[in-house]
Structures are given as C-alpha cells and as structure tokens.
mmCIF file of C-alpha atoms in Angstrom:
data_model
loop_
_atom_site.group_PDB
_atom_site.id
_atom_site.type_symbol
_atom_site.label_atom_id
_atom_site.label_comp_id
_atom_site.label_asym_id
_atom_site.label_seq_id
_atom_site.Cartn_x
_atom_site.Cartn_y
_atom_site.Cartn_z
ATOM 1 C CA MET A 1 14.749 9.384 -6.168
ATOM 2 C CA PRO A 2 18.153 7.300 -6.302
ATOM 3 C CA ASN A 3 18.797 8.193 -2.518
ATOM 4 C CA GLN A 4 15.300 7.184 -1.616
ATOM 5 C CA SER A 5 14.691 4.724 1.393
ATOM 6 C CA VAL A 6 11.159 3.119 0.605
ATOM 7 C CA LEU A 7 9.365 0.909 2.785
ATOM 8 C CA ILE A 8 6.499 -1.078 1.211
ATOM 9 C CA THR A 9 4.273 -3.561 3.226
ATOM 10 C CA GLY A 10 2.704 -6.024 1.411
ATOM 11 C CA ALA A 11 5.435 -6.255 -1.398
ATOM 12 C CA SER A 12 6.021 -10.019 -1.911
ATOM 13 C CA GLN A 13 2.835 -9.886 -4.688
ATOM 14 C CA GLY A 14 0.539 -7.782 -6.260
ATOM 15 C CA ILE A 15 0.285 -3.916 -6.439
ATOM 16 C CA GLY A 16 3.003 -3.778 -3.930
ATOM 17 C CA LYS A 17 5.392 -6.246 -5.852
ATOM 18 C CA GLN A 18 5.121 -3.890 -8.852
ATOM 19 C CA ILE A 19 5.560 -0.595 -6.603
ATOM 20 C CA ALA A 20 8.824 -2.335 -5.632
ATOM 21 C CA LEU A 21 9.933 -2.873 -8.904
ATOM 22 C CA LYS A 22 9.225 0.811 -10.158
ATOM 23 C CA TYR A 23 11.208 2.085 -7.412
ATOM 24 C CA ALA A 24 14.097 0.023 -8.326
ATOM 25 C CA GLN A 25 14.578 1.460 -11.494
ATOM 26 C CA LYS A 26 14.988 4.823 -10.384
ATOM 27 C CA GLY A 27 17.495 3.266 -8.269
ATOM 28 C CA ALA A 28 16.029 3.525 -4.839
ATOM 29 C CA THR A 29 16.622 1.128 -1.728
ATOM 30 C CA VAL A 30 13.481 -0.872 -1.147
ATOM 31 C CA TYR A 31 12.383 -2.577 2.108
ATOM 32 C CA ILE A 32 9.937 -5.167 0.934
ATOM 33 C CA ASN A 33 7.722 -6.128 4.065
ATOM 34 C CA TYR A 34 6.269 -9.585 3.583
ATOM 35 C CA PRO A 35 3.669 -10.881 6.468
ATOM 36 C CA PHE A 36 4.623 -14.793 7.351
ATOM 37 C CA GLU A 37 7.631 -17.384 6.915
ATOM 38 C CA SER A 38 5.506 -18.600 4.162
ATOM 39 C CA GLU A 39 5.603 -15.595 2.030
ATOM 40 C CA ILE A 40 9.272 -15.645 1.955
ATOM 41 C CA GLU A 41 10.778 -16.901 -1.194
ATOM 42 C CA ASN A 42 8.483 -14.427 -2.850
ATOM 43 C CA ALA A 43 9.485 -11.872 -0.818
ATOM 44 C CA GLU A 44 13.439 -12.800 -1.855
ATOM 45 C CA LYS A 45 12.724 -13.032 -5.743
ATOM 46 C CA VAL A 46 11.030 -9.522 -5.317
ATOM 47 C CA ALA A 47 14.199 -8.443 -3.567
ATOM 48 C CA ASN A 48 16.275 -9.988 -6.528
ATOM 49 C CA ASP A 49 14.779 -8.378 -8.792
ATOM 50 C CA VAL A 50 15.107 -5.130 -7.208
ATOM 51 C CA THR A 51 18.661 -5.348 -7.135
ATOM 52 C CA GLU A 52 18.713 -6.669 -11.113
ATOM 53 C CA LEU A 53 16.696 -3.630 -12.185
ATOM 54 C CA GLY A 54 19.108 -1.318 -10.317
ATOM 55 C CA GLY A 55 17.774 -0.718 -6.950
ATOM 56 C CA LYS A 56 18.976 -1.915 -3.653
ATOM 57 C CA GLY A 57 16.333 -4.889 -1.947
ATOM 58 C CA TYR A 58 16.031 -5.846 1.331
ATOM 59 C CA ILE A 59 13.162 -8.102 2.904
ATOM 60 C CA TYR A 60 11.435 -8.025 6.500
ATOM 61 C CA GLU A 61 8.931 -10.014 7.980
ATOM 62 C CA ALA A 62 6.081 -8.055 9.683
ATOM 63 C CA ASP A 63 2.240 -8.947 10.241
ATOM 64 C CA VAL A 64 1.351 -5.266 9.817
ATOM 65 C CA SER A 65 -1.638 -5.653 12.214
ATOM 66 C CA VAL A 66 0.577 -6.218 15.439
ATOM 67 C CA PHE A 67 1.976 -2.711 16.260
ATOM 68 C CA SER A 68 4.974 -4.600 18.200
ATOM 69 C CA GLN A 69 6.166 -6.627 15.120
ATOM 70 C CA VAL A 70 5.605 -3.381 12.852
ATOM 71 C CA LYS A 71 7.711 -1.298 15.565
ATOM 72 C CA LYS A 72 10.623 -3.811 15.454
ATOM 73 C CA MET A 73 10.477 -3.758 11.825
ATOM 74 C CA VAL A 74 10.853 -0.197 11.437
ATOM 75 C CA ASP A 75 13.416 0.205 14.176
ATOM 76 C CA ASP A 76 15.674 -2.665 12.606
ATOM 77 C CA ILE A 77 15.499 -1.044 9.152
ATOM 78 C CA VAL A 78 16.597 2.280 10.467
ATOM 79 C CA SER A 79 19.372 0.742 12.620
ATOM 80 C CA ASP A 80 20.383 -1.259 9.505
ATOM 81 C CA HIS A 81 20.135 1.272 6.704
ATOM 82 C CA GLY A 82 19.784 4.863 8.591
ATOM 83 C CA LYS A 83 16.385 6.250 7.484
ATOM 84 C CA ILE A 84 13.131 5.632 5.793
ATOM 85 C CA ASP A 85 12.307 8.160 3.514
ATOM 86 C CA VAL A 86 8.919 6.901 2.166
ATOM 87 C CA LEU A 87 6.602 4.925 3.438
ATOM 88 C CA ILE A 88 3.839 2.588 0.839
ATOM 89 C CA ALA A 89 1.261 1.137 3.229
ATOM 90 C CA ASN A 90 -0.052 -1.360 0.634
ATOM 91 C CA ALA A 91 -0.921 -4.448 2.727
ATOM 92 C CA GLY A 92 -4.522 -5.575 2.671
ATOM 93 C CA ILE A 93 -6.367 -8.791 2.359
ATOM 94 C CA THR A 94 -10.243 -9.444 1.522
ATOM 95 C CA LYS A 95 -12.668 -11.573 3.012
ATOM 96 C CA ASP A 96 -15.822 -10.911 1.087
ATOM 97 C CA LYS A 97 -19.437 -11.605 2.033
ATOM 98 C CA LEU A 98 -22.901 -10.177 2.641
ATOM 99 C CA VAL A 99 -23.592 -8.358 6.174
ATOM 100 C CA MET A 100 -26.085 -10.838 6.897
ATOM 101 C CA ARG A 101 -23.311 -13.496 6.363
ATOM 102 C CA MET A 102 -20.482 -11.845 7.619
ATOM 103 C CA SER A 103 -18.924 -13.326 10.720
ATOM 104 C CA PRO A 104 -17.559 -11.093 13.474
ATOM 105 C CA GLU A 105 -14.018 -12.478 12.692
ATOM 106 C CA ASP A 106 -14.407 -11.646 8.926
ATOM 107 C CA TRP A 107 -14.705 -8.134 9.821
ATOM 108 C CA ALA A 108 -12.201 -7.594 12.515
ATOM 109 C CA SER A 109 -9.421 -9.183 10.429
ATOM 110 C CA VAL A 110 -9.882 -6.869 7.147
ATOM 111 C CA ILE A 111 -10.190 -4.158 9.631
ATOM 112 C CA ASN A 112 -7.185 -4.808 11.672
ATOM 113 C CA VAL A 113 -4.876 -5.578 8.522
ATOM 114 C CA ASN A 114 -5.788 -3.099 6.218
ATOM 115 C CA LEU A 115 -7.054 -0.112 8.661
ATOM 116 C CA THR A 116 -4.983 -0.704 11.748
ATOM 117 C CA GLY A 117 -2.246 -2.029 10.003
ATOM 118 C CA SER A 118 -2.032 1.435 8.006
ATOM 119 C CA PHE A 119 -1.991 3.079 11.822
ATOM 120 C CA ASN A 120 0.493 0.969 12.931
ATOM 121 C CA CYS A 121 3.090 1.611 9.872
ATOM 122 C CA THR A 122 2.110 5.512 9.856
ATOM 123 C CA LYS A 123 3.028 5.159 13.842
ATOM 124 C CA ALA A 124 6.041 3.645 13.694
ATOM 125 C CA VAL A 125 7.518 5.393 10.679
ATOM 126 C CA THR A 126 6.584 9.042 11.656
ATOM 127 C CA LYS A 127 8.719 8.908 14.897
ATOM 128 C CA HIS A 128 11.586 8.730 12.552
ATOM 129 C CA MET A 129 10.422 10.992 9.403
ATOM 130 C CA MET A 130 10.055 13.716 12.124
ATOM 131 C CA LYS A 131 13.250 13.850 13.030
ATOM 132 C CA ALA A 132 15.012 13.670 9.525
ATOM 133 C CA ARG A 133 12.006 16.806 9.042
ATOM 134 C CA TYR A 134 10.978 14.659 5.686
ATOM 135 C CA GLY A 135 8.814 11.710 4.919
ATOM 136 C CA ARG A 136 6.357 10.877 2.164
ATOM 137 C CA ILE A 137 3.208 8.420 3.219
ATOM 138 C CA VAL A 138 1.124 7.146 0.165
ATOM 139 C CA TYR A 139 -1.857 4.840 1.219
ATOM 140 C CA ILE A 140 -2.874 2.157 -1.241
ATOM 141 C CA SER A 141 -7.086 2.657 -0.733
ATOM 142 C CA SER A 142 -9.724 1.911 -2.926
ATOM 143 C CA VAL A 143 -12.875 3.062 -5.006
ATOM 144 C CA VAL A 144 -14.544 1.406 -2.655
ATOM 145 C CA GLY A 145 -13.800 3.288 0.376
ATOM 146 C CA ILE A 146 -15.579 6.367 -1.728
ATOM 147 C CA MET A 147 -18.703 4.628 -3.017
ATOM 148 C CA GLY A 148 -18.818 1.137 -0.973
ATOM 149 C CA ASN A 149 -19.470 -1.655 -2.959
ATOM 150 C CA ALA A 150 -21.522 -5.053 -1.878
ATOM 151 C CA GLY A 151 -20.318 -7.865 -0.433
ATOM 152 C CA GLN A 152 -17.592 -5.939 0.988
ATOM 153 C CA ALA A 153 -18.692 -3.721 3.643
ATOM 154 C CA ASN A 154 -15.188 -4.691 5.701
ATOM 155 C CA TYR A 155 -12.965 -3.972 3.134
ATOM 156 C CA SER A 156 -15.227 -0.673 1.938
ATOM 157 C CA ALA A 157 -14.881 0.574 5.478
ATOM 158 C CA SER A 158 -10.904 -0.510 5.561
ATOM 159 C CA LYS A 159 -10.617 1.748 2.549
ATOM 160 C CA GLY A 160 -12.538 4.657 3.427
ATOM 161 C CA GLY A 161 -11.043 4.776 7.049
ATOM 162 C CA ILE A 162 -7.689 5.121 5.335
ATOM 163 C CA ILE A 163 -8.957 7.819 3.352
ATOM 164 C CA ALA A 164 -9.250 9.456 6.300
ATOM 165 C CA LEU A 165 -6.365 8.564 8.191
ATOM 166 C CA CYS A 166 -4.234 10.170 5.487
ATOM 167 C CA LYS A 167 -6.216 13.084 5.951
ATOM 168 C CA SER A 168 -5.811 13.507 9.315
ATOM 169 C CA VAL A 169 -1.952 12.700 9.334
ATOM 170 C CA ALA A 170 -1.652 15.071 6.620
ATOM 171 C CA LYS A 171 -2.826 17.731 9.020
ATOM 172 C CA GLU A 172 -0.763 16.432 12.125
ATOM 173 C CA PHE A 173 2.721 15.892 9.992
ATOM 174 C CA GLY A 174 2.758 18.681 7.314
ATOM 175 C CA ALA A 175 4.576 21.110 9.633
ATOM 176 C CA ARG A 176 7.793 18.680 9.584
ATOM 177 C CA ASN A 177 8.027 18.428 5.953
ATOM 178 C CA ILE A 178 6.002 15.128 5.712
ATOM 179 C CA THR A 179 3.278 14.846 3.045
ATOM 180 C CA SER A 180 0.263 12.246 3.172
ATOM 181 C CA ASN A 181 -1.736 11.009 -0.084
ATOM 182 C CA CYS A 182 -3.760 8.280 -1.024
ATOM 183 C CA ILE A 183 -4.462 6.121 -4.125
ATOM 184 C CA ALA A 184 -7.676 4.778 -4.884
ATOM 185 C CA PRO A 185 -7.276 2.046 -7.443
ATOM 186 C CA GLY A 186 -10.469 0.958 -9.421
ATOM 187 C CA TYR A 187 -10.372 -2.749 -10.638
ATOM 188 C CA ILE A 188 -6.727 -3.493 -11.076
ATOM 189 C CA GLU A 189 -5.405 -7.121 -12.424
ATOM 190 C CA THR A 190 -3.798 -8.792 -9.561
ATOM 191 C CA GLU A 191 -3.444 -12.365 -8.104
ATOM 192 C CA MET A 192 -6.159 -11.391 -6.031
ATOM 193 C CA THR A 193 -8.742 -10.361 -9.127
ATOM 194 C CA LYS A 194 -7.699 -13.406 -11.049
ATOM 195 C CA ASN A 195 -9.548 -15.516 -9.068
ATOM 196 C CA LEU A 196 -13.174 -13.576 -9.816
ATOM 197 C CA SER A 197 -15.742 -14.960 -12.340
ATOM 198 C CA GLU A 198 -16.142 -14.377 -15.739
ATOM 199 C CA ASP A 199 -19.374 -12.953 -15.225
ATOM 200 C CA VAL A 200 -18.129 -10.542 -12.208
ATOM 201 C CA ASN A 201 -14.977 -9.243 -14.721
ATOM 202 C CA LYS A 202 -17.958 -8.544 -17.394
ATOM 203 C CA GLU A 203 -19.931 -6.705 -14.900
ATOM 204 C CA PHE A 204 -16.977 -4.583 -14.012
ATOM 205 C CA LEU A 205 -15.685 -4.200 -17.367
ATOM 206 C CA SER A 206 -18.989 -2.318 -18.406
ATOM 207 C CA ARG A 207 -18.766 0.269 -15.682
ATOM 208 C CA VAL A 208 -15.167 1.380 -16.407
ATOM 209 C CA SER A 209 -14.874 4.269 -18.803
ATOM 210 C CA LEU A 210 -11.482 3.409 -20.477
ATOM 211 C CA LYS A 211 -13.314 -0.423 -21.404
ATOM 212 C CA CYS A 212 -9.994 -2.205 -20.146
ATOM 213 C CA PHE A 213 -8.762 -3.212 -16.705
ATOM 214 C CA GLY A 214 -6.081 -1.270 -14.909
ATOM 215 C CA LYS A 215 -2.441 -2.879 -14.318
ATOM 216 C CA ALA A 216 -0.689 -2.740 -11.304
ATOM 217 C CA GLU A 217 2.192 -0.555 -13.029
ATOM 218 C CA ASP A 218 -0.491 2.097 -13.016
ATOM 219 C CA ILE A 219 -0.730 2.508 -9.449
ATOM 220 C CA ALA A 220 2.800 1.946 -9.115
ATOM 221 C CA ASN A 221 3.220 4.977 -11.550
ATOM 222 C CA ALA A 222 0.943 7.053 -8.903
ATOM 223 C CA ALA A 223 2.952 5.629 -6.173
ATOM 224 C CA LEU A 224 6.224 6.867 -7.654
ATOM 225 C CA PHE A 225 4.554 10.263 -8.615
ATOM 226 C CA LEU A 226 3.060 11.223 -5.226
ATOM 227 C CA SER A 227 6.733 10.333 -3.575
ATOM 228 C CA SER A 228 8.455 12.564 -5.760
ATOM 229 C CA ASP A 229 9.731 16.123 -5.915
ATOM 230 C CA GLN A 230 6.861 17.144 -8.195
ATOM 231 C CA ALA A 231 4.452 16.352 -5.801
ATOM 232 C CA SER A 232 5.980 18.346 -2.922
ATOM 233 C CA TYR A 233 3.115 20.454 -2.526
ATOM 234 C CA ILE A 234 0.507 17.728 -2.722
ATOM 235 C CA THR A 235 -1.066 16.378 0.768
ATOM 236 C CA GLY A 236 -3.826 14.888 1.941
ATOM 237 C CA HIS A 237 -5.151 14.319 -1.766
ATOM 238 C CA VAL A 238 -7.135 11.153 -2.859
ATOM 239 C CA LEU A 239 -5.487 10.081 -6.319
ATOM 240 C CA VAL A 240 -8.435 7.858 -8.002
ATOM 241 C CA VAL A 241 -6.799 5.572 -10.494
ATOM 242 C CA ASP A 242 -9.959 3.732 -11.856
ATOM 243 C CA GLY A 243 -10.363 4.377 -15.821
ATOM 244 C CA GLY A 244 -13.629 6.283 -14.759
ATOM 245 C CA LEU A 245 -15.084 2.908 -12.926
ATOM 246 C CA SER A 246 -16.274 5.561 -10.060
ATOM 247 C CA LEU A 247 -17.692 8.002 -12.365
#
C-alpha cells in the first residue's frame, strides 16, 4: 500500500476527499482530480492534508466528461510520477427531477459526468495498467443503480450503467491482472446530502436497517479493501455499503 499510486476523481470534497485521506494514512501517493478552476482551493487543501497524514498529494484538473482532458491528465500523471496503480472513479453529480419534469439537458449532464466520465477514466488508465500488468479499478456506484429511485432516473441510470461497465471491464482486463469492482453506497452523509430536507432524511432513516446514516469513511474503507492485496481474487463484484437500506 505505501508504494501504491492512486488516482481519485472528484477528490476535492465528499467521499472522494475521504478516500484520499484514507490512502494517505497508508502512505500512498494520491492524485487528486478536481473538475474546474473554482475547486482548486479545495483540492490543494486535500493535497496538503494527504501530505500531513504521511502520503504524497498532487492535484490535477480535468472534467471527466471530456475524454481529451482525462487523457491529458492521465498522461501527465504517468509522465510526472511513472505509474497509476489504482483508479477510484468517484466523480459524480445529481440533477434530481421527476421524469416528466426532467429536461434532456439534465439527463445528459448527469450521464456524461457519472457514466461517460467513468468510461473515459477507464479507457485512459487501462492503457498504462496493461503495460504494467497490474491495476485496481474501483467505481463508486450507488444502491439506486440497483433498485432505482423516484426523481433520480438520470442518476439511477448512470449508476446502474457503472455497474455494467465494471463487470465488462472485469472480463476484458482480468487476464492482465487488472481487477474491476464497484461500491454501491446507500445514504452517506456528505455535503450533497446536507441540502436534503428533514422530512427526506427521516424517510430515508426509517428504511435503513442499522438506523443510522453512513459516513464517507465507510466508503473509503471499502475502497481501500478492494484495491488491496486482500482483494486480489475479487473482480466484477458490487459491494453494497448501505446499512441495509436496499434490503
């Protein structure tokens, strides 16, 4: 783990940030992706935190929905540091509306960032992983990608697509010692979920078997496991981390 180099997309906040800090505690080199110039301050803070925790943190800007930007980011990382052992495809957005009210633009933007972004990152990193004959890919999906959710047709479709992408990548690249796995979080307390109403929070909590919401660290722990030697014979798997929400 101390020698691992990890690219985490959307790592300037939320779950991505917590994953970065978890790897830092193991002494990893962490490449912190952020999407726009407006996020550079947050990304720099995460990089500093990574270094303080014992890792090495570097920031790289790229909009994951644009392949040319992703390719440049990945090529720059390999040129600067030599390798990418692990990809954590975490970047994602939401634009929630009922289908009847959802615009084609709302649909497309969520699909482009969440699903196409995951494909773009996979395509860019696997070229280098194949040469090294080693790689660990962990996608951050969602339980709504398994069970759907009213008002989140675009988000659910993108996360369901990520699960299918994960399984296909596992079949295509397994012979090169590249594993591909998925984490399907339930309700996790992040900056994104803090904006939900008290009524929505209560409704979700009533459906969680453990009667508490998950933390970003719960997802970080799962990501660390799936990219570790302990998970070297696990590929194409969807690890649900939801406290029993989807039961």
